[in-house]
Coordinates of C-alpha atoms in Angstrom, one line a residue:
M219 CA -1.0 45.6 -41.7
K220 CA 1.7 45.4 -44.4
L221 CA 3.6 42.1 -44.6
T222 CA 6.9 43.7 -43.8
E223 CA 5.4 45.2 -40.6
L224 CA 5.2 41.8 -39.2
F225 CA 9.0 41.8 -39.1
T226 CA 9.6 45.3 -38.0
Q227 CA 6.8 46.5 -35.7
P228 CA 6.0 44.7 -32.4
D229 CA 2.3 44.7 -31.6
P230 CA 1.9 45.8 -27.9
D231 CA -1.6 44.3 -27.9
F232 CA -0.1 40.9 -28.8
G233 CA 2.2 41.0 -25.8
Q234 CA -0.5 42.1 -23.4
A235 CA -2.8 39.3 -24.7
M236 CA -0.1 36.7 -24.1
T237 CA 0.3 37.9 -20.5
A238 CA -3.5 37.7 -20.0
L239 CA -3.7 34.2 -21.6
L240 CA -0.9 32.9 -19.3
E241 CA -2.5 34.5 -16.2
T242 CA -5.8 32.9 -16.9
F243 CA -4.2 29.5 -17.8
H244 CA -2.1 29.4 -14.6
H245 CA -5.2 29.9 -12.5
S246 CA -7.1 27.0 -14.0
D247 CA -6.6 23.2 -14.4
D248 CA -7.2 20.6 -17.0
S249 CA -10.9 20.4 -16.0
Q250 CA -11.5 23.6 -17.9
A251 CA -10.9 21.7 -21.2
P252 CA -11.1 18.0 -20.3
Y253 CA -9.0 15.7 -22.5
Q254 CA -11.3 14.2 -25.1
R255 CA -9.6 13.2 -28.3
G256 CA -12.7 13.4 -30.4
S257 CA -13.4 16.9 -29.3
F258 CA -9.7 18.0 -29.8
T259 CA -9.5 16.5 -33.3
H260 CA -12.8 18.1 -34.3
Q261 CA -11.5 21.5 -33.1
L262 CA -8.4 21.1 -35.2
D263 CA -9.5 19.5 -38.4
Q264 CA -8.4 22.0 -41.1
S265 CA -5.7 20.7 -43.4
A266 CA -5.7 23.6 -45.8
M267 CA -3.5 26.6 -45.1
P268 CA -5.4 30.0 -45.4
D269 CA -4.7 31.9 -48.6
T270 CA -4.3 35.2 -46.9
G271 CA -3.0 36.1 -43.5
M272 CA -5.5 37.0 -40.7
S273 CA -5.3 40.0 -38.4
T274 CA -3.5 39.7 -35.1
Q275 CA -6.7 40.2 -33.3
D276 CA -8.3 37.3 -35.1
Y277 CA -5.3 35.1 -34.4
L278 CA -5.5 36.1 -30.7
A279 CA -9.1 34.9 -30.7
R280 CA -7.9 31.6 -32.1
L281 CA -5.2 31.3 -29.4
A282 CA -7.8 31.9 -26.8
T283 CA -9.5 28.7 -27.9
L284 CA -6.3 26.7 -28.0
V285 CA -4.4 27.5 -24.8
P286 CA -7.0 26.1 -22.4
G287 CA -6.5 22.7 -24.0
A288 CA -2.8 22.6 -23.1
S289 CA -1.6 20.6 -20.1
H290 CA -1.3 22.5 -16.8
L291 CA 2.2 21.4 -16.0
T292 CA 2.8 24.2 -13.5
S293 CA -0.1 23.3 -11.3
P294 CA 1.0 21.9 -7.9
H295 CA -1.7 19.3 -8.3
Y296 CA -0.1 18.0 -11.5
M297 CA 2.6 15.5 -10.4
G298 CA 2.8 13.2 -13.3
H299 CA 5.7 14.1 -15.6
M300 CA 9.3 15.2 -15.6
T301 CA 8.6 18.7 -16.9
A302 CA 9.3 21.5 -14.5
P303 CA 7.5 24.8 -14.0
L304 CA 9.8 27.5 -15.2
P305 CA 11.1 30.5 -13.2
A306 CA 9.3 33.7 -14.1
F307 CA 12.4 35.3 -15.7
T308 CA 12.3 32.6 -18.4
A309 CA 9.5 34.4 -20.3
E310 CA 11.4 37.5 -21.1
L311 CA 14.6 35.6 -21.6
S312 CA 12.8 33.4 -24.1
R313 CA 11.7 36.5 -26.0
L314 CA 15.3 37.7 -26.3
L315 CA 16.6 34.3 -27.3
V316 CA 14.0 33.7 -30.0
M317 CA 14.4 37.2 -31.5
L318 CA 18.2 37.0 -31.5
N319 CA 17.7 33.7 -33.4
Q320 CA 21.3 32.6 -33.0
N321 CA 22.7 29.3 -34.3
P322 CA 25.6 28.0 -32.2
M323 CA 26.4 25.4 -34.7
K324 CA 28.9 27.9 -36.2
M325 CA 30.8 30.9 -34.9
E326 CA 29.6 33.1 -37.7
S327 CA 26.0 32.6 -36.7
S328 CA 26.4 33.0 -32.9
R329 CA 29.7 34.7 -32.1
L330 CA 29.9 35.3 -28.4
L331 CA 27.1 32.9 -27.6
S332 CA 29.3 30.0 -28.9
F333 CA 31.7 30.8 -26.1
L334 CA 28.9 31.1 -23.6
E335 CA 27.9 27.6 -24.5
R336 CA 31.4 26.4 -23.8
E337 CA 31.4 28.2 -20.4
V338 CA 28.0 26.6 -19.5
L339 CA 29.3 23.2 -20.4
A340 CA 32.4 23.8 -18.3
K341 CA 30.3 24.6 -15.3
L342 CA 28.3 21.3 -15.7
H343 CA 31.5 19.4 -16.4
R344 CA 33.0 20.7 -13.2
L345 CA 29.8 19.7 -11.3
I346 CA 30.2 16.1 -12.4
Y347 CA 34.0 15.6 -12.8
R348 CA 35.3 18.1 -10.3
G349 CA 38.3 19.2 -12.3
E350 CA 40.8 21.8 -11.2
D351 CA 41.1 25.5 -12.4
D352 CA 44.1 24.7 -14.6
F353 CA 42.2 21.9 -16.4
Y354 CA 39.2 24.2 -17.2
G355 CA 41.5 27.1 -18.1
A356 CA 43.2 24.9 -20.7
Q357 CA 40.1 23.0 -22.0
M358 CA 37.1 25.3 -21.8
H359 CA 37.9 27.1 -25.0
A360 CA 40.3 24.7 -26.6
K361 CA 40.1 24.4 -30.4
D362 CA 40.2 20.7 -31.1
A363 CA 38.5 19.5 -27.9
A364 CA 35.1 19.8 -26.2
L365 CA 34.0 19.2 -22.6
G366 CA 30.6 18.3 -24.0
V367 CA 27.9 19.3 -26.4
M368 CA 24.5 20.8 -26.2
T369 CA 21.6 18.7 -27.6
S370 CA 17.9 19.1 -28.0
G371 CA 17.3 16.7 -25.1
G372 CA 18.4 13.6 -23.2
T373 CA 17.5 11.3 -26.1
I374 CA 20.0 12.9 -28.5
A375 CA 22.6 13.1 -25.7
N376 CA 22.3 9.3 -25.2
V377 CA 22.4 8.6 -28.9
T378 CA 25.5 10.8 -29.2
A379 CA 27.1 8.8 -26.3
L380 CA 26.5 5.6 -28.2
W381 CA 28.0 7.2 -31.4
L382 CA 31.1 8.1 -29.4
A383 CA 31.4 4.7 -27.9
R384 CA 31.0 3.0 -31.3
N385 CA 33.6 5.2 -32.9
R386 CA 35.9 4.8 -29.9
A387 CA 35.7 1.0 -30.3
C388 CA 35.9 0.6 -34.1
G389 CA 36.0 4.0 -35.8
D390 CA 33.0 4.7 -38.1
N391 CA 33.4 1.3 -39.8
L392 CA 31.3 -1.5 -38.1
F393 CA 33.0 -4.0 -40.4
S394 CA 36.2 -3.5 -38.5
L395 CA 34.6 -5.4 -35.6
F396 CA 34.4 -8.5 -37.8
E397 CA 38.1 -8.0 -38.7
Q398 CA 38.8 -8.0 -35.0
G399 CA 37.1 -11.4 -34.7
Y400 CA 33.7 -10.2 -33.3
R401 CA 30.4 -11.5 -34.5
G402 CA 28.5 -8.4 -33.5
A403 CA 28.2 -5.6 -30.8
V404 CA 26.0 -4.9 -27.9
I405 CA 25.5 -2.5 -25.0
L406 CA 24.7 -3.6 -21.5
G407 CA 22.5 -2.0 -18.9
S408 CA 19.5 -2.6 -16.6
R409 CA 16.0 -3.3 -17.7
L410 CA 15.2 0.3 -16.6
M411 CA 17.4 1.8 -19.3
H412 CA 15.7 4.6 -21.2
Y413 CA 14.2 3.7 -24.5
S414 CA 16.5 6.2 -26.3
F415 CA 19.2 3.5 -26.2
D416 CA 17.1 1.2 -28.4
K417 CA 16.7 4.1 -30.8
G418 CA 20.4 4.8 -30.7
M419 CA 21.5 1.2 -31.5
D420 CA 18.9 1.0 -34.2
L421 CA 20.3 4.2 -35.8
L422 CA 23.9 2.8 -35.5
G423 CA 22.7 -0.2 -37.6
L424 CA 22.9 -2.7 -34.8
G425 CA 19.2 -3.1 -34.0
A426 CA 17.2 -3.7 -30.9
R427 CA 18.7 -7.1 -30.1
S428 CA 22.0 -5.4 -29.5
V429 CA 20.5 -3.7 -26.3
W430 CA 20.8 -6.2 -23.5
R431 CA 18.5 -5.2 -20.6
L432 CA 19.6 -7.1 -17.5
D433 CA 17.9 -7.9 -14.3
T434 CA 17.6 -5.5 -11.4
D435 CA 17.9 -6.1 -7.7
E436 CA 15.3 -5.5 -5.0
H437 CA 16.2 -1.8 -5.0
N438 CA 15.7 -1.5 -8.8
R439 CA 19.4 -1.2 -9.6
L440 CA 21.4 -3.1 -12.1
C441 CA 22.2 -6.5 -10.7
L442 CA 26.0 -7.0 -10.6
A443 CA 25.7 -10.8 -10.8
A444 CA 23.5 -10.5 -13.9
L445 CA 26.1 -8.1 -15.4
E446 CA 29.0 -10.4 -14.8
K447 CA 27.0 -13.3 -16.4
A448 CA 26.3 -11.2 -19.4
L449 CA 29.9 -10.3 -19.8
V450 CA 30.8 -14.0 -19.9
Q451 CA 28.1 -14.6 -22.5
C452 CA 29.4 -11.8 -24.7
K453 CA 32.9 -13.3 -24.6
E454 CA 31.6 -16.7 -25.4
Q455 CA 29.5 -15.4 -28.3
K456 CA 32.3 -13.1 -29.5
L457 CA 30.2 -9.9 -29.1
K458 CA 31.9 -6.6 -28.6
V459 CA 30.5 -4.6 -25.6
L460 CA 30.4 -1.0 -26.9
A461 CA 29.2 0.5 -23.7
L462 CA 28.1 -0.2 -20.2
V463 CA 25.2 2.1 -19.2
G464 CA 24.5 3.2 -15.7
V465 CA 21.2 4.9 -14.8
A466 CA 21.3 7.7 -12.3
G467 CA 17.6 8.3 -11.7
S468 CA 15.4 5.8 -13.5
T469 CA 12.2 7.1 -15.0
D470 CA 10.1 4.6 -13.1
F471 CA 11.5 4.6 -9.6
G472 CA 14.2 7.3 -9.4
S473 CA 16.6 4.4 -8.7
I474 CA 20.4 4.7 -9.1
D475 CA 22.6 1.9 -10.4
P476 CA 25.8 1.0 -8.3
L477 CA 28.0 3.5 -10.2
P478 CA 31.3 2.9 -8.4
E479 CA 31.1 -0.9 -9.0
L480 CA 30.0 -0.4 -12.7
A481 CA 32.9 2.0 -13.2
A482 CA 35.3 -0.6 -11.9
I483 CA 33.9 -3.3 -14.1
A484 CA 34.1 -1.0 -17.1
R485 CA 37.7 -0.2 -16.4
R486 CA 38.5 -3.9 -15.9
E487 CA 36.9 -4.8 -19.2
Q488 CA 38.0 -1.7 -21.1
I489 CA 34.4 -0.7 -21.9
H490 CA 33.0 2.8 -22.5
F491 CA 31.1 3.7 -19.3
H492 CA 28.1 6.0 -19.9
V493 CA 25.8 7.3 -17.1
D494 CA 22.3 8.5 -18.0
A495 CA 21.8 11.2 -15.4
A496 CA 19.1 13.0 -17.4
W497 CA 17.0 13.1 -14.3
G498 CA 19.4 12.6 -11.4
G499 CA 22.4 14.7 -12.3
P500 CA 21.4 17.9 -10.5
T501 CA 21.4 15.9 -7.2
L502 CA 25.1 16.8 -7.2
F503 CA 24.1 20.4 -6.2
S504 CA 22.8 19.1 -2.8
P505 CA 25.3 18.5 0.0
R506 CA 22.7 16.3 1.7
Y507 CA 22.0 14.0 -1.3
Q508 CA 25.1 14.3 -3.6
S509 CA 26.6 11.0 -2.2
L510 CA 23.8 9.2 -4.0
L511 CA 25.8 9.8 -7.2
D512 CA 29.1 8.6 -6.0
G513 CA 31.1 7.2 -8.9
I514 CA 29.5 9.3 -11.6
D515 CA 32.8 11.2 -12.0
Q516 CA 34.3 7.9 -13.3
A517 CA 32.0 7.8 -16.3
D518 CA 33.4 8.4 -19.8
T519 CA 30.2 10.3 -20.7
V520 CA 27.2 11.7 -18.8
T521 CA 23.8 12.8 -20.1
L522 CA 21.9 15.7 -18.4
D523 CA 18.6 17.1 -19.4
G524 CA 17.9 20.7 -18.6
H525 CA 14.1 20.7 -18.7
K526 CA 14.0 18.3 -15.8
Q527 CA 15.7 19.3 -12.5
L528 CA 17.8 22.1 -14.0
L529 CA 14.5 24.0 -14.5
V530 CA 15.0 25.4 -17.9
P531 CA 12.9 25.1 -21.1
L532 CA 12.4 22.0 -23.2
G533 CA 15.1 21.4 -25.8
T534 CA 18.1 21.9 -23.5
G535 CA 20.1 18.7 -23.2
M536 CA 23.8 18.0 -22.7
L537 CA 26.3 15.3 -23.0
L538 CA 29.5 15.8 -21.0
C539 CA 32.8 13.9 -21.7
R540 CA 35.4 13.2 -19.0
Q541 CA 38.2 13.5 -21.6
P542 CA 37.8 16.5 -23.9
D543 CA 39.5 14.9 -26.9
L544 CA 36.8 12.1 -27.0
M545 CA 34.6 14.3 -29.1
M546 CA 37.2 14.2 -31.9
T547 CA 36.1 10.6 -32.7
V548 CA 32.8 12.0 -34.2
K549 CA 34.2 15.2 -35.7
R550 CA 32.6 16.1 -39.0
E551 CA 33.1 19.0 -41.4
A552 CA 31.3 20.7 -44.3
P553 CA 33.1 23.1 -46.8
Y554 CA 30.3 25.7 -46.8
A555 CA 30.0 25.9 -43.0
I556 CA 32.0 23.6 -40.6
R557 CA 35.5 23.8 -42.0
A558 CA 38.5 21.8 -40.6
S559 CA 40.2 24.9 -39.3
S560 CA 37.1 26.2 -37.6
F561 CA 36.3 26.6 -33.9
D562 CA 32.7 25.6 -34.4
Q563 CA 30.8 23.4 -32.0
G564 CA 28.9 22.0 -34.9
R565 CA 31.9 19.8 -35.7
F566 CA 30.9 17.6 -32.8
T567 CA 27.1 17.7 -32.6
L568 CA 24.7 15.2 -34.1
E569 CA 22.3 18.0 -34.8
G570 CA 23.2 20.9 -37.1
T571 CA 21.1 24.0 -36.7
R572 CA 19.9 24.5 -33.2
P573 CA 18.9 27.3 -30.8
A574 CA 21.3 29.0 -28.4
N575 CA 19.6 27.4 -25.4
A576 CA 22.7 27.6 -23.3
L577 CA 21.5 31.1 -22.5
Y578 CA 18.7 29.6 -20.4
L579 CA 21.3 27.6 -18.4
D580 CA 23.5 30.7 -17.9
A581 CA 20.5 32.6 -16.5
A582 CA 19.5 29.8 -14.2
F583 CA 23.1 29.3 -12.9
Q584 CA 23.6 33.0 -12.3
L585 CA 20.2 33.7 -10.7
L586 CA 19.8 30.5 -8.7
G587 CA 23.4 29.6 -7.9
R588 CA 24.5 26.3 -6.4
Q589 CA 22.8 27.1 -3.1
G590 CA 19.5 27.8 -4.8
Y591 CA 19.6 24.5 -6.7
A592 CA 20.5 22.7 -3.4
R593 CA 17.5 24.2 -1.6
L594 CA 15.2 23.1 -4.5
I595 CA 16.6 19.6 -4.7
D596 CA 16.4 19.1 -0.9
A597 CA 12.8 20.4 -0.7
N598 CA 11.6 18.1 -3.6
Y599 CA 13.4 15.0 -2.2
D600 CA 11.9 15.7 1.2
R601 CA 8.4 16.1 -0.4
A602 CA 8.8 12.7 -2.0
R603 CA 9.6 11.2 1.4
R604 CA 6.6 12.8 3.0
M605 CA 4.3 11.6 0.2
A606 CA 5.8 8.1 0.7
E607 CA 4.9 8.3 4.4
L608 CA 1.3 9.2 3.6
I609 CA 1.0 6.4 1.1
D610 CA 2.6 3.8 3.4
A611 CA 0.2 4.8 6.2
S612 CA -3.0 4.1 4.2
P613 CA -4.3 0.6 3.5
A614 CA -5.8 2.0 0.2
F615 CA -2.3 2.4 -1.2
E616 CA 0.8 0.2 -1.7
L617 CA 4.2 1.9 -2.0
M618 CA 6.3 -0.1 -4.5
S619 CA 9.8 1.2 -3.6
A620 CA 11.3 3.5 -1.0
P621 CA 12.0 7.0 -2.5
V622 CA 15.6 7.5 -3.6
M623 CA 15.1 10.9 -5.4
N624 CA 11.8 12.6 -6.0
L625 CA 9.9 10.0 -8.0
L626 CA 7.5 7.6 -6.4
S627 CA 5.9 4.5 -7.8
Y628 CA 2.9 3.1 -5.9
R629 CA -0.6 1.7 -6.6
C630 CA -4.1 2.0 -5.2
I631 CA -5.6 -1.2 -3.9
P632 CA -9.4 -1.7 -4.4
P633 CA -11.2 -2.1 -1.1
H634 CA -12.1 -5.7 -1.4
L635 CA -8.3 -6.6 -1.7
Q636 CA -7.0 -4.4 1.0
G637 CA -5.2 -6.4 3.7
K638 CA -5.3 -9.6 1.6
V639 CA -2.5 -11.8 0.3
L640 CA -2.1 -10.8 -3.3
D641 CA -1.7 -13.5 -5.9
A642 CA -1.3 -13.2 -9.7
A643 CA -5.1 -13.0 -10.2
A644 CA -5.4 -10.3 -7.6
N645 CA -2.6 -8.4 -9.2
D646 CA -4.3 -8.6 -12.6
A647 CA -7.4 -7.1 -11.0
I648 CA -5.4 -4.3 -9.3
N649 CA -3.7 -3.6 -12.7
A650 CA -7.1 -3.1 -14.3
F651 CA -8.2 -0.9 -11.4
N652 CA -5.1 1.4 -11.5
V653 CA -5.4 1.8 -15.3
A654 CA -9.0 2.9 -14.9
L655 CA -8.3 5.1 -11.9
Q656 CA -5.4 6.9 -13.6
K657 CA -7.6 7.5 -16.7
A658 CA -10.5 8.8 -14.5
Q659 CA -8.2 11.2 -12.7
R660 CA -6.7 12.4 -16.0
A661 CA -10.2 12.9 -17.5
E662 CA -11.5 14.8 -14.5
G663 CA -8.5 17.2 -14.7
H664 CA -8.2 18.4 -11.1
S665 CA -5.0 16.5 -10.4
F666 CA -2.8 14.0 -12.2
V667 CA -0.1 11.3 -11.9
S668 CA 1.2 9.2 -14.7
R669 CA 1.4 5.4 -14.8
T670 CA 3.9 2.8 -15.8
Q671 CA 4.1 -1.0 -16.0
R672 CA 7.0 -2.8 -14.3
A673 CA 7.8 -6.0 -12.4
V674 CA 8.6 -5.5 -8.8
S675 CA 10.8 -8.1 -7.0
R676 CA 8.3 -8.8 -4.2
Y677 CA 5.8 -10.1 -6.8
G678 CA 8.3 -11.8 -9.1
E679 CA 8.2 -11.2 -12.8
Q680 CA 4.5 -10.4 -13.1
P681 CA 4.1 -6.9 -14.8
L682 CA 2.3 -4.5 -12.5
T683 CA 0.6 -1.3 -13.4
L684 CA 2.0 1.4 -11.1
L685 CA 1.0 5.0 -10.5
R686 CA 4.0 7.4 -10.8
A687 CA 4.3 10.7 -9.0
V688 CA 7.0 13.2 -9.8
L689 CA 7.7 15.8 -7.1
L690 CA 9.4 18.5 -9.1
N691 CA 7.3 21.6 -8.7
P692 CA 8.7 23.8 -6.0
L693 CA 5.2 25.1 -5.3
I694 CA 3.9 21.7 -4.1
E695 CA 2.9 21.7 -0.5
E696 CA 1.7 18.8 1.7
H697 CA -2.0 19.8 1.3
H698 CA -1.6 19.4 -2.5
I699 CA -0.3 15.9 -2.0
R700 CA -3.1 15.0 0.3
A701 CA -5.7 16.5 -2.1
L702 CA -4.2 14.4 -4.9
L703 CA -4.4 11.2 -2.9
D704 CA -7.9 12.1 -1.7
D705 CA -8.9 12.5 -5.4
Q706 CA -7.6 9.0 -6.0
L707 CA -9.6 7.6 -3.0
R708 CA -12.8 9.3 -4.2
L709 CA -12.4 8.2 -7.8
G710 CA -11.3 4.8 -6.7
R711 CA -14.6 4.1 -5.0
L712 CA -16.4 4.9 -8.3
V713 CA -14.0 2.8 -10.3
A714 CA -14.2 -0.1 -7.9
D715 CA -18.0 -0.2 -8.2
Q716 CA -17.8 -0.1 -12.0
L717 CA -15.2 -2.9 -12.2
F718 CA -16.0 -5.1 -9.3
G719 CA -19.7 -4.4 -8.4
Q720 CA -21.6 -2.8 -5.6
G721 CA -20.2 -3.1 -2.1
S722 CA -16.6 -3.2 -3.2
S723 CA -15.9 0.4 -2.1
S724 CA -16.4 0.2 1.6
G725 CA -13.7 0.8 4.1
E726 CA -11.5 3.5 2.4
R727 CA -10.2 6.3 4.5
T728 CA -9.1 9.9 3.8
V729 CA -5.4 10.4 3.7

């Protein structure tokens, strides 16, 4: 094949091979290519690029050796991460998006799709802030304003929110804080804040010490008493509070901070109020559960992440602003592309070149609709509650918090400690047991949950290793949940014998 033909002539065999690869992949699990780092690194150990291009058939043969080693995120037995299986229409839509290769940084490189991005952001803004028709008619396509920006994910959205809060407080000159009499600047939030806030404050030149992670209550929400104490300390130490961060769906527990109370405190103290709703934001689609997010409409900025509960591909994040002129605080221009008189969204985005991923959201909104999202949210939240019931009914498991959304944290208790009063030494043993169990389940590859390490109020400040289940896949049914828990019981018997000796695995029951 001539080199130019790679650009002009689609290969039908290539498309058919992709379909076949995906079909085979979706009917298997991780056990077909168990995770073994040594094996994977040996398979991919060539650092030199080939001098000449290979044929498409040879490359398809290479792909056939690579795809089985990918993670089977769409399996209903895989309940470990916040990555959704995608609707089937995404495949062909992705082909269109990639081959159009639009760049919505600038009007000239995306034209109509720039306006599509603004329309998508308006729909999400309306979901959160519930503005009226007149507001969106005036602001959706306003020149020197933006209802929000698209980003490559929740991390960049959170970093952008901190950028806005910093510039809102002192422009782009941190030294002006010292001129105002401050000795430094911080942000306040719970210990469950996402680690992207540490990155953001580091990038702003303020460092990790400027992120104050405060205590949580028994429901894993930011403790209001701890917040009030921190505000007093900041005044005493002459520290400017750039932002108060509320979490709407923590990554460990799915917990939600007391948003109305935080909003009131932020107003009282004249602090930028940001809500990280990367996980929980789509709860607003559900009439049954939307009250969980009461108060989110009072936030100055809100982060959403499309690849989570909005069910679109990775790389689709959003930051929404209650006031459209807020984005002007970070407006930047470039003479060759983003000019002062332009209409370009790139004036407001931390990232420059980026794909037109708003098209994925447009398709999902049009094809699923509000009612479709509501049904999916309701079903997943109900699944989490059913899984919690199964865990709570078995002495082999300990549920660590009641489900709020569709995340569960729990742990498996080795047989010799079931029914016992658990002290620090017992919890250390349970930690080791759960680490080994999670690794064994991952290595076997038939089912999966992730793990985290957090203190839980009933055990004080001792860090505990917790198993973490994410009920996001709409194909999950109760028998998949039971099978996953049965895998943990079966593997737990083996792990208990290895860690604690023979005879330790008696007494476990099937879920």
